[in-house]
PDB file of C-alpha atoms and ligand atoms in Angstrom:
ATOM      1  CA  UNK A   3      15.071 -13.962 -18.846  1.00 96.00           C
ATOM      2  CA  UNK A   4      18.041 -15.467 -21.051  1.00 98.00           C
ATOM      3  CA  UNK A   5      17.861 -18.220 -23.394  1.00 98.00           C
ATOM      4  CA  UNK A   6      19.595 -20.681 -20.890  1.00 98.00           C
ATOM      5  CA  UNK A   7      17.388 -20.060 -18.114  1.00 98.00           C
ATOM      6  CA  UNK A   8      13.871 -20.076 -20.290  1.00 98.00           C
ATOM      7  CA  UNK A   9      15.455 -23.653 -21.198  1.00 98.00           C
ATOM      8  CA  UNK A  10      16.624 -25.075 -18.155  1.00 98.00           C
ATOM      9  CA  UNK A  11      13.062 -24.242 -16.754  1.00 98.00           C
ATOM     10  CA  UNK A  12      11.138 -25.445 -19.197  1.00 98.00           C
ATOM     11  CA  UNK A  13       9.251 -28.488 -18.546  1.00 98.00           C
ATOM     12  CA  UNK A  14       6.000 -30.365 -19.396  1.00 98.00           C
ATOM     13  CA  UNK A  15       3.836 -28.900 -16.949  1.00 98.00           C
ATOM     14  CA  UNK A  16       1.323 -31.360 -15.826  1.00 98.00           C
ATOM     15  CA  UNK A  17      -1.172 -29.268 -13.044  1.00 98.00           C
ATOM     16  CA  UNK A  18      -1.728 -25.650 -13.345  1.00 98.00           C
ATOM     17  CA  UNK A  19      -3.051 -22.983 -11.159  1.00 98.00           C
ATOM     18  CA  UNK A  20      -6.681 -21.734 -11.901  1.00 96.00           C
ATOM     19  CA  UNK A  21      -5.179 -18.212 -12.896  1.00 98.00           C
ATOM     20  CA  UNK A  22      -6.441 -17.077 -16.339  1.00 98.00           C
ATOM     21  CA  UNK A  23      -3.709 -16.542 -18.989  1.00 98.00           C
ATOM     22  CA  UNK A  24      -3.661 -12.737 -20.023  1.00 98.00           C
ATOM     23  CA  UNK A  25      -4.526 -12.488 -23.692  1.00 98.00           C
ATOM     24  CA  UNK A  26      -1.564  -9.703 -24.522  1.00 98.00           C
ATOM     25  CA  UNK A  27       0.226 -12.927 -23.218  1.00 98.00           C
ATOM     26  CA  UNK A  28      -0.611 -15.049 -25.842  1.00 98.00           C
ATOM     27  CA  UNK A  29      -0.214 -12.347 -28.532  1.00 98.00           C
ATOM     28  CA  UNK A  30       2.867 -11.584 -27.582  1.00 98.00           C
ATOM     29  CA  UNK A  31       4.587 -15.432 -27.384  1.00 98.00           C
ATOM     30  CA  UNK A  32       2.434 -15.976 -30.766  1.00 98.00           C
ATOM     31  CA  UNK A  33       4.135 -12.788 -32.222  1.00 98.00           C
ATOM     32  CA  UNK A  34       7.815 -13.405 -30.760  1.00 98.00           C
ATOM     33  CA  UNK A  35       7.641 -16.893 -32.032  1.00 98.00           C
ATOM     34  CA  UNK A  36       6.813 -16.145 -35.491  1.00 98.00           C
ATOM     35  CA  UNK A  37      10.812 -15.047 -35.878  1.00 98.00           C
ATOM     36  CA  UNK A  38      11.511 -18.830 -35.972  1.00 98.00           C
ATOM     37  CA  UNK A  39      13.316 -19.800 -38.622  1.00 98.00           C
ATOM     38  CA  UNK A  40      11.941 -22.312 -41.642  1.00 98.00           C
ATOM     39  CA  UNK A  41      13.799 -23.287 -44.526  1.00 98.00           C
ATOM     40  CA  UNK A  42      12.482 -21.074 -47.615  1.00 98.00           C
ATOM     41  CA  UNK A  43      10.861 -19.125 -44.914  1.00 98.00           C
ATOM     42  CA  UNK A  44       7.477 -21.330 -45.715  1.00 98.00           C
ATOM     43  CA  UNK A  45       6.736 -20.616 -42.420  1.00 98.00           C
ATOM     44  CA  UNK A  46       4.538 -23.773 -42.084  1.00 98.00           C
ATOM     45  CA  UNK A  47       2.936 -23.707 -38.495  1.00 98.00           C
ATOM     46  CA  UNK A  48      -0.974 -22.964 -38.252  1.00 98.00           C
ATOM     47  CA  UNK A  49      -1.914 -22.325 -34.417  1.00 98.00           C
ATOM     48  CA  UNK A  50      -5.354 -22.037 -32.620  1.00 98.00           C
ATOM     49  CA  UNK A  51      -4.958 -20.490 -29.491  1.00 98.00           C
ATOM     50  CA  UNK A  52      -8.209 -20.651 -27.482  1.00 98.00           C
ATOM     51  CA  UNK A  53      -8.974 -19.685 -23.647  1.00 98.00           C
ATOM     52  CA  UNK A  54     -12.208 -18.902 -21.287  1.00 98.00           C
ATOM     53  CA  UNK A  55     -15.861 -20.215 -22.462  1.00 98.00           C
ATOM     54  CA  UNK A  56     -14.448 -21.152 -26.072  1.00 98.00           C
ATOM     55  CA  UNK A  57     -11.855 -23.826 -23.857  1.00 98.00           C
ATOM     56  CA  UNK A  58     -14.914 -24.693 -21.519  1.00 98.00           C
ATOM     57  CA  UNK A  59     -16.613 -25.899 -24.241  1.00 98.00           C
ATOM     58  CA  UNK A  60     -13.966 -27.688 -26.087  1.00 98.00           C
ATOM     59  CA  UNK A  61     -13.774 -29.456 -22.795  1.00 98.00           C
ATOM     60  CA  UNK A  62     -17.302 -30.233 -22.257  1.00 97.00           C
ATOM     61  CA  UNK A  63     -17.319 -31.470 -25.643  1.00 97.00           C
ATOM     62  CA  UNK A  64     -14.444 -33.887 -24.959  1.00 97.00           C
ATOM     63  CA  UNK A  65     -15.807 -35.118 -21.664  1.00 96.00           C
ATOM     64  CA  UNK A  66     -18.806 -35.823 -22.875  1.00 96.00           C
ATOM     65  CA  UNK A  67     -17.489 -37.979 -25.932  1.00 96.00           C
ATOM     66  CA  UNK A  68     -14.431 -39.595 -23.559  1.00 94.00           C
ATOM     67  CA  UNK A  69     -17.127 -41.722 -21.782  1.00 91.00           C
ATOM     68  CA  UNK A  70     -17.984 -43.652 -24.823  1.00 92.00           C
ATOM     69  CA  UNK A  71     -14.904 -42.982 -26.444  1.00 92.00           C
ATOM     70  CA  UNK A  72     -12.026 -43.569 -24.132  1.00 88.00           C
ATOM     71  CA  UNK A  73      -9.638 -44.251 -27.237  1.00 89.00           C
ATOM     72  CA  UNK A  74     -10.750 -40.560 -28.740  1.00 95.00           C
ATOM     73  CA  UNK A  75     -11.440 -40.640 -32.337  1.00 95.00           C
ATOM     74  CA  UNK A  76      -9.669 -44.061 -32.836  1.00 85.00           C
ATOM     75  CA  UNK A  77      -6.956 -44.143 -35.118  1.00 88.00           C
ATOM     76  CA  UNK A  78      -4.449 -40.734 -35.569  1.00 95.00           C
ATOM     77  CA  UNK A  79      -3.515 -39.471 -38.578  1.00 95.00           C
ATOM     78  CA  UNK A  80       0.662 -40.242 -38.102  1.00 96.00           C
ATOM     79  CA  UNK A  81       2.182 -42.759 -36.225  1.00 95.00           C
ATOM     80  CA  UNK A  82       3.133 -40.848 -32.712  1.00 96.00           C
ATOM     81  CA  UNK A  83       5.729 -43.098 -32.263  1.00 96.00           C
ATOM     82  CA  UNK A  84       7.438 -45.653 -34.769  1.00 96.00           C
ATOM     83  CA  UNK A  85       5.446 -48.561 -34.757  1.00 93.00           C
ATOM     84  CA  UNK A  86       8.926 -50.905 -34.025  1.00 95.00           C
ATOM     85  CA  UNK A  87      10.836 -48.411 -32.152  1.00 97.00           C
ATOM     86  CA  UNK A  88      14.530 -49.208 -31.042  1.00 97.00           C
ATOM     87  CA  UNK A  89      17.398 -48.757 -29.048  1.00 97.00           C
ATOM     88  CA  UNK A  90      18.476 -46.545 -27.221  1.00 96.00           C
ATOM     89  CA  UNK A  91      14.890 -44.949 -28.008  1.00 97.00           C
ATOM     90  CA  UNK A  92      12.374 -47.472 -26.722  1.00 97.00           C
ATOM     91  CA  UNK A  93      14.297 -47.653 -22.833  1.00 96.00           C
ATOM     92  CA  UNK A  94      14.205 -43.708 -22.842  1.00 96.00           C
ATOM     93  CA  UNK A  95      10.746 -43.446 -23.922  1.00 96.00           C
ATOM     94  CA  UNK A  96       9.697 -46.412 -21.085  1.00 95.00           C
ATOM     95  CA  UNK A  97      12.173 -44.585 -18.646  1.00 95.00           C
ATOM     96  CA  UNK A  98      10.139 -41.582 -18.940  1.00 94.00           C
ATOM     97  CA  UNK A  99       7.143 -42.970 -18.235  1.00 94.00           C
ATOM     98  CA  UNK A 100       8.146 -44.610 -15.163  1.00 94.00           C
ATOM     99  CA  UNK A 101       9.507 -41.672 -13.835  1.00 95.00           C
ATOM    100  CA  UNK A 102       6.536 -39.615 -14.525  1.00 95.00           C
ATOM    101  CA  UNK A 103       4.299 -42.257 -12.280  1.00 95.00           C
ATOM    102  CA  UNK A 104       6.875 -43.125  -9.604  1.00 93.00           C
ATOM    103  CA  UNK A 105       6.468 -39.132  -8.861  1.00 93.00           C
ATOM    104  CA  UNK A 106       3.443 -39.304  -8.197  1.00 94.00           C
ATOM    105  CA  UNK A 107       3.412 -42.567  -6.271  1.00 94.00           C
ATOM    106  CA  UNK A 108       1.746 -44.682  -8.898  1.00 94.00           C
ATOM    107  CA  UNK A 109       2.951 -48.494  -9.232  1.00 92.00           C
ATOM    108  CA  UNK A 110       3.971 -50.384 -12.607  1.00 88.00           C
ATOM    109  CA  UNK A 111       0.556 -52.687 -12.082  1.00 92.00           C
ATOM    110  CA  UNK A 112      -2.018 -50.067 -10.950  1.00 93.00           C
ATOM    111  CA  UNK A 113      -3.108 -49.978 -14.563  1.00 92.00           C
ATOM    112  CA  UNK A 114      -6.382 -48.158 -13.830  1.00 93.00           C
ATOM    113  CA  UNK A 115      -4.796 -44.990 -11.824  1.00 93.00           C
ATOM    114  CA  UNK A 116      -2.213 -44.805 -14.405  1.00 93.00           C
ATOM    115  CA  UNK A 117      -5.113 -44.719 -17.384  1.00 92.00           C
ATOM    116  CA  UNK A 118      -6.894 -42.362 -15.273  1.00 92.00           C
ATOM    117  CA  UNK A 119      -3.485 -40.050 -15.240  1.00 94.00           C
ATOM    118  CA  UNK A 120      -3.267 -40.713 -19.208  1.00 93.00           C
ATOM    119  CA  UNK A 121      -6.746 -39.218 -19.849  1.00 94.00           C
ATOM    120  CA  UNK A 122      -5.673 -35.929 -17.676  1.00 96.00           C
ATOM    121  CA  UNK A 123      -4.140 -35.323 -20.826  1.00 97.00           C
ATOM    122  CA  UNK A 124      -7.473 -34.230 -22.415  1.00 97.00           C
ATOM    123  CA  UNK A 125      -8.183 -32.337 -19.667  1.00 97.00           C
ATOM    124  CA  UNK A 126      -4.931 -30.480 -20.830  1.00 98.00           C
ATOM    125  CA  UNK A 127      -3.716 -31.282 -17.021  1.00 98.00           C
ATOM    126  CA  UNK A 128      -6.310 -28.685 -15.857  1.00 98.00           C
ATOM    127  CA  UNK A 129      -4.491 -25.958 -18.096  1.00 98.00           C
ATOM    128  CA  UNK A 130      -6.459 -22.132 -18.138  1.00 98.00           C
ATOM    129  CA  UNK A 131      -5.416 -22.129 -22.112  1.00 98.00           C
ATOM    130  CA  UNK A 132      -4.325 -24.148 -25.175  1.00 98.00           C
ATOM    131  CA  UNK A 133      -3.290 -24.099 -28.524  1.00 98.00           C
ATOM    132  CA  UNK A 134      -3.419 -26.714 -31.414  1.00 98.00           C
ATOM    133  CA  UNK A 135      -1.350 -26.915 -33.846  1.00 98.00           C
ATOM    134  CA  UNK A 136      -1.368 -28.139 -37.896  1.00 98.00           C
ATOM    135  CA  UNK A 137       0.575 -28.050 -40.764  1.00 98.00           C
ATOM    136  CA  UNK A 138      -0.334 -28.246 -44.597  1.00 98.00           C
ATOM    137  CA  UNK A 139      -0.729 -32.098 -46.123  1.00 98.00           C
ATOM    138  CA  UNK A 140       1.800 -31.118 -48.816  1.00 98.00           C
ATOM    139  CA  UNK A 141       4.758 -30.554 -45.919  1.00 98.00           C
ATOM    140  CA  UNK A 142       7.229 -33.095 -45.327  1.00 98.00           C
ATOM    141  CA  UNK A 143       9.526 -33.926 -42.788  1.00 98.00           C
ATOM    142  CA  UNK A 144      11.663 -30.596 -43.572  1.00 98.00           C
ATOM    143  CA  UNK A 145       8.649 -28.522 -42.670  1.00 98.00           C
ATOM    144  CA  UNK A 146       7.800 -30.529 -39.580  1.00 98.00           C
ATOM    145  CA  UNK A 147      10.942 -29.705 -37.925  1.00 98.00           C
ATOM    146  CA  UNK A 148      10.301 -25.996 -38.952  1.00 98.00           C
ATOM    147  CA  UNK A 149       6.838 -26.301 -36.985  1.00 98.00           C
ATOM    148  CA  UNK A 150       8.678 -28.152 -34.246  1.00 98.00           C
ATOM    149  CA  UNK A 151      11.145 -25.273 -33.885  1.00 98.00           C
ATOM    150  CA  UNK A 152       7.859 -23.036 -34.080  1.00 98.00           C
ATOM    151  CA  UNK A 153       6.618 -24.967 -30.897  1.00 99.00           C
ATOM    152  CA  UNK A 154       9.657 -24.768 -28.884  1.00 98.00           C
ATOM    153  CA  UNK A 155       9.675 -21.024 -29.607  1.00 98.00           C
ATOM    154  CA  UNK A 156       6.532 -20.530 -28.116  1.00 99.00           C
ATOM    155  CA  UNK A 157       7.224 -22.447 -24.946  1.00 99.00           C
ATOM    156  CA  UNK A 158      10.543 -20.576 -24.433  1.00 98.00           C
ATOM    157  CA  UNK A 159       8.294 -17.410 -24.972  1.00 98.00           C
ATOM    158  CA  UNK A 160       5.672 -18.318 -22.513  1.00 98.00           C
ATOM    159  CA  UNK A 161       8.513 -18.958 -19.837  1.00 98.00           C
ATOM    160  CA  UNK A 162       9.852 -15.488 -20.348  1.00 98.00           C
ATOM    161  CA  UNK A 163       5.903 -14.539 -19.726  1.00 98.00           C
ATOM    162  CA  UNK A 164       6.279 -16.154 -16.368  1.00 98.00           C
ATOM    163  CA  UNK A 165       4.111 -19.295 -17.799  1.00 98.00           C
ATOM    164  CA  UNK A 166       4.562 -23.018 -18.480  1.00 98.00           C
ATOM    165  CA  UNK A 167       2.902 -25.383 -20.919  1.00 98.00           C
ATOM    166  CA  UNK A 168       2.538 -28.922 -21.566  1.00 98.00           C
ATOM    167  CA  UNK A 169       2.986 -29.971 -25.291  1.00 98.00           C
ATOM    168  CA  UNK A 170       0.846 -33.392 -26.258  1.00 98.00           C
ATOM    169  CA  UNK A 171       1.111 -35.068 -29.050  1.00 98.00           C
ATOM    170  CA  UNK A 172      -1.817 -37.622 -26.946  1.00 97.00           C
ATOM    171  CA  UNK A 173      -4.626 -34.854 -29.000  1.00 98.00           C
ATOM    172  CA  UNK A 174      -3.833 -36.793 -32.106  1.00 98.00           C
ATOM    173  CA  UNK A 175      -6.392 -38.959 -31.001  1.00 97.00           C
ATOM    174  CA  UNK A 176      -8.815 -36.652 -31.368  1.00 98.00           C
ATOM    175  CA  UNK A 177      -7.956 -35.156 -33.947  1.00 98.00           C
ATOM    176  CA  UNK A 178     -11.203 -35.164 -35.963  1.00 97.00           C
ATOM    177  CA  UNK A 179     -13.190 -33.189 -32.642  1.00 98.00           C
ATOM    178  CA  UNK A 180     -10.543 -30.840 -33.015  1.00 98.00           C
ATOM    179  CA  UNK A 181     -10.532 -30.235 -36.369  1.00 98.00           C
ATOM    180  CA  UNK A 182     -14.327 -30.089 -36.228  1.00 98.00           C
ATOM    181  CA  UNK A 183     -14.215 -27.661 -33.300  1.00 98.00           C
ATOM    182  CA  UNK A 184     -11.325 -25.813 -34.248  1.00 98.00           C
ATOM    183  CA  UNK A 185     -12.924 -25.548 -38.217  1.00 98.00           C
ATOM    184  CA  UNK A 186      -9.433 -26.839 -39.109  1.00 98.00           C
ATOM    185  CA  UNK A 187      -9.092 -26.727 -43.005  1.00 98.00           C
ATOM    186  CA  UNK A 188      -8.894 -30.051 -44.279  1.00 97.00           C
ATOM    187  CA  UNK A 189      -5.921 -29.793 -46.062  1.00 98.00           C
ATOM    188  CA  UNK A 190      -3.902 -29.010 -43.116  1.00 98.00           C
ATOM    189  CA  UNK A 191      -2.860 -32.374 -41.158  1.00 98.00           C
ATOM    190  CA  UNK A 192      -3.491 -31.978 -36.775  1.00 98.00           C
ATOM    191  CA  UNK A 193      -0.258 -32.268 -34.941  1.00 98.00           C
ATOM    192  CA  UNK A 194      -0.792 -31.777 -31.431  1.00 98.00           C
ATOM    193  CA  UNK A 195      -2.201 -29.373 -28.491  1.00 98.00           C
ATOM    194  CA  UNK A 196      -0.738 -27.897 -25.510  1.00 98.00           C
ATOM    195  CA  UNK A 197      -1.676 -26.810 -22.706  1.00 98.00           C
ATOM    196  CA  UNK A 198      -0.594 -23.030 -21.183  1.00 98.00           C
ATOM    197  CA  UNK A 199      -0.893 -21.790 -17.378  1.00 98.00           C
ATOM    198  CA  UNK A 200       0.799 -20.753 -14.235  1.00 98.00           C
ATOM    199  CA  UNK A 201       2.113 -23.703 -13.221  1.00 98.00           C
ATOM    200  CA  UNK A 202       1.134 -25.360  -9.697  1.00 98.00           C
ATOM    201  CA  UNK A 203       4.204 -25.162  -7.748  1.00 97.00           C
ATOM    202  CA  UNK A 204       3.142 -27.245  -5.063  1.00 96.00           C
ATOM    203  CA  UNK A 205       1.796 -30.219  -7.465  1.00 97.00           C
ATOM    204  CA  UNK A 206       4.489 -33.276  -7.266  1.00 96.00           C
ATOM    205  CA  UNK A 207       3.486 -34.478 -10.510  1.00 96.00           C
ATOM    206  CA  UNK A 208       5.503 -30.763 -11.746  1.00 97.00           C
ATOM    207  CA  UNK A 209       8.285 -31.854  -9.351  1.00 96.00           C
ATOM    208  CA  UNK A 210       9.470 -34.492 -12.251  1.00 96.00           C
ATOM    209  CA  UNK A 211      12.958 -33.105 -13.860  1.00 96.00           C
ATOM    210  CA  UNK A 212      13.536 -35.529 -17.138  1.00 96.00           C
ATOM    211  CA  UNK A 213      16.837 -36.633 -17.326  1.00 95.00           C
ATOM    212  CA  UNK A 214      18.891 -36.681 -20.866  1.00 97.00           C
ATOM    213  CA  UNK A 215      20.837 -39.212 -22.671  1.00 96.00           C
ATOM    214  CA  UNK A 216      24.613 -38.955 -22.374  1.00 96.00           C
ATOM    215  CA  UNK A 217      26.281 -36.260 -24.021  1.00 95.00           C
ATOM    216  CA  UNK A 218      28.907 -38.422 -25.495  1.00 94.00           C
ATOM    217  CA  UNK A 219      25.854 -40.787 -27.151  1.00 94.00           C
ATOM    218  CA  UNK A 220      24.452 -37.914 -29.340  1.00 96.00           C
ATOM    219  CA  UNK A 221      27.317 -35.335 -29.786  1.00 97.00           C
ATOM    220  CA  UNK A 222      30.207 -35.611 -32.033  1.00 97.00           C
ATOM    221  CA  UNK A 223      32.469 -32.717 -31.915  1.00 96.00           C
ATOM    222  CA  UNK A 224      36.078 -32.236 -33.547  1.00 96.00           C
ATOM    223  CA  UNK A 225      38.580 -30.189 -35.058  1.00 97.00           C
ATOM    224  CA  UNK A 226      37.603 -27.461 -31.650  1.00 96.00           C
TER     225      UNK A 226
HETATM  226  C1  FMN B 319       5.716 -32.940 -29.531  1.00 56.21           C
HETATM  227  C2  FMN B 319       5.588 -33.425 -28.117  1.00 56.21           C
HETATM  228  C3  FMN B 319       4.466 -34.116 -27.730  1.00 56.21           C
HETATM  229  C4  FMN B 319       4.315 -34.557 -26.407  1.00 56.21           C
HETATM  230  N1  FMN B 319       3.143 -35.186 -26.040  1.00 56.21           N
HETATM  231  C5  FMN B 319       2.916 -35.461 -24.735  1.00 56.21           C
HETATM  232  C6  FMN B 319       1.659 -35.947 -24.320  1.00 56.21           C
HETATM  233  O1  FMN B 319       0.755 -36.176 -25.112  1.00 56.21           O
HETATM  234  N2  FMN B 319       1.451 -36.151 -22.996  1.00 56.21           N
HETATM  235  C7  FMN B 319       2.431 -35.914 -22.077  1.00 56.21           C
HETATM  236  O2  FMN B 319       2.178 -36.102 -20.876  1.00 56.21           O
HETATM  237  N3  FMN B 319       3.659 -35.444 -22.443  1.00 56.21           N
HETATM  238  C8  FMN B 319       3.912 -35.202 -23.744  1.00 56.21           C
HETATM  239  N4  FMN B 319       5.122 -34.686 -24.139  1.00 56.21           N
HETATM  240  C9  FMN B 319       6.125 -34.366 -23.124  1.00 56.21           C
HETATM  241  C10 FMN B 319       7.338 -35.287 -23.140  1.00 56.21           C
HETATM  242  O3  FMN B 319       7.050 -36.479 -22.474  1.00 56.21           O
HETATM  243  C11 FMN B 319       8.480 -34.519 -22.467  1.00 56.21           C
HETATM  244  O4  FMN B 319       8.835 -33.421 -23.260  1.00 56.21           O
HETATM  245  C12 FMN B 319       9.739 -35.363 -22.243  1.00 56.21           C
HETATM  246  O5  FMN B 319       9.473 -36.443 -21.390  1.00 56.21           O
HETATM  247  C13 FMN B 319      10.853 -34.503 -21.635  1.00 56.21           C
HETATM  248  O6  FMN B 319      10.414 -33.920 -20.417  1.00 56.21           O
HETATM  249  P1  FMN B 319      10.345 -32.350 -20.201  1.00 56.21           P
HETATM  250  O7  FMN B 319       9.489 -31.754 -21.273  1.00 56.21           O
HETATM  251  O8  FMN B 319       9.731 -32.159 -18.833  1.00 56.21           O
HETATM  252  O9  FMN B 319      11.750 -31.811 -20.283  1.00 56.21           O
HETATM  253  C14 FMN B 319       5.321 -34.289 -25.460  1.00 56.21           C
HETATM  254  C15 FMN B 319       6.480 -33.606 -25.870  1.00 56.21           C
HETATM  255  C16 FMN B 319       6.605 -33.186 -27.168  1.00 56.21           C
HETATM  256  C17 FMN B 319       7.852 -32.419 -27.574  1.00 56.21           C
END
C-alpha cells in the first residue's frame, strides 16, 4: 500500500467487525512504527497493546465503574482541549461533531442518544484490540509531537495490515483505571487509547469522511 493511499483511508473508525486482530499484526505495526522519528532520538512513546480476555476484562472493569461513574475518573491529567479555544479552531472542532451525529441520524437536541454515542467511546466503538499510550512527566511539548508522530505511524501501519483504528483522547478520563490496570509507572503521564479492528463496512457511523480546512488558511509556500 503507498503512503498516499494508507492516508487517504485512514479514518477514525467508529464500529468494527467481531474479527480478532492477529497478534504478528500488532508486532509488526508496533515494530514498523518504532522508525518514527524524535528529536534526539528520545524516542518518548510507551504503548500497551492488549487484546482477547486481558481487553474483556479491561472492559468489564469499565462497565462496571461507568454506571456510577459516567464522568470516568473525574478530572484528566491535561486539558484535552484549551479551556478558551478560538477561531478558526472552536467552529472546526463543533463542525466535526455535528457531522459525526448528522451521519448517524442523531439531532442537535437529542442530548441523551448523543451521550449514549459519547460513552461508545469506552467501549472503544466495539474494537477486537487497543492500545494506550503514555509518555514520561519530564517530556514537553517537543516530545509530545514525537509521540504524536509515533501514533500516526502506527495507524498508517495498521492500514497497510488491512486494519483501522480509532484514536481517543476521551480515555483521559479514565486515566487512573488505566494506569491501575495497565500497571502504568507513575512517572509516565496517560495520553490516550485507541481502538484497532476490521472495520464494519456496512456501519454508517464509518461512512463519515472529515473534511479539512482550506489549503490556503494553513499553507504558506514561496520562492517554488
Ligand atoms: C489524539 C486524538 C484523539 C482523539 N480522540 C477522539 C475521541 O476520544 N473520540 C472520538 O470519537 N474521536 C477522537 N479523535 C478523532 C478525531 O475526531 C478525528 O481524527 C477528526 O475528527 C478527523 O477525522 P478522521 O480521523 O476521520 O480523519 C481523536 C483524534 C486524535 C488525533
Amino acid at each position: 500500500m503507498k503512503v498516499s493511499e494508507a492516508l487517504d483511508t485512514r479514518i477514525t473508525c467508529r464500529a468494527y467487525t467481531d474479527q480478532p486482530v492477529e497478534a504478528e499484526k500488532i508486532n509488526r505495526i508496533l515494530k514498523s512504527a518504532a522508525r518514527s522519528p524524535s528529536g534526539g532520538n528520545l524516542q518518548p512513546w510507551h504503548v500497551w497493546a492488549i487484546g482477547g480476555e486481558k481487553l474483556a476484562e479491561f472492559r468489564s472493569i469499565v462497565q462496571s465503574k461507568i454506571v456510577d461513574n459516567p464522568f470516568g475518573d473525574g478530572a484528566t491529567e491535561y486539558d484535552i482541549y484549551p479551556k478558551e479555544l478560538s477561531e478558526p479552531y472552536k467552529a472546526r472542532r463543533a463542525k466535526c461533531g455535528e457531522d459525526m451525529y448528522a451521519s448517524i441520524n442523531v439531532a442537535r437536541e437529542d442530548k441523551a442518544e448523543r451521550q449514549k454515542h459519547f460513552n461508545r467511546n469506552f467501549d472503544l466503538f466495539g474494537a477486537p484490540a487497543a492500545m494506550f499510550f503514555a509518555i514520561d512527566r519530564q517530556m514537553g511539548l517537543g516530545q509530545w509531537s514525537d509521540l504524536g508522530m509515533y501514533i500516526q505511524s502506527i495507524m498508517l501501519m495498521a492500514r497497510e495490515e488491512g486494519l483501522h483504528t480509532a484514536p481517543q483522547e476521551a480515555w483521559a478520563l479514565w486515566y487512573k483505571t488505566i494506569g491501575e490496570f495497565l500497571g502504568i509507572p507513575d512517572n509516565l503521564m496517560f495520553f490516550c487509547g485507541m481502538g484497532i479492528g476490521y472495520m464494519d463496512e456496512n456501519a454508517p457511523i464509518n461512512t463519515l469522511r472529515t473534511d479539512r480546512a482550506d489549503f490556503n488558511e494553513y499553507a504558506h509556500i514561496e520562492g517554488f
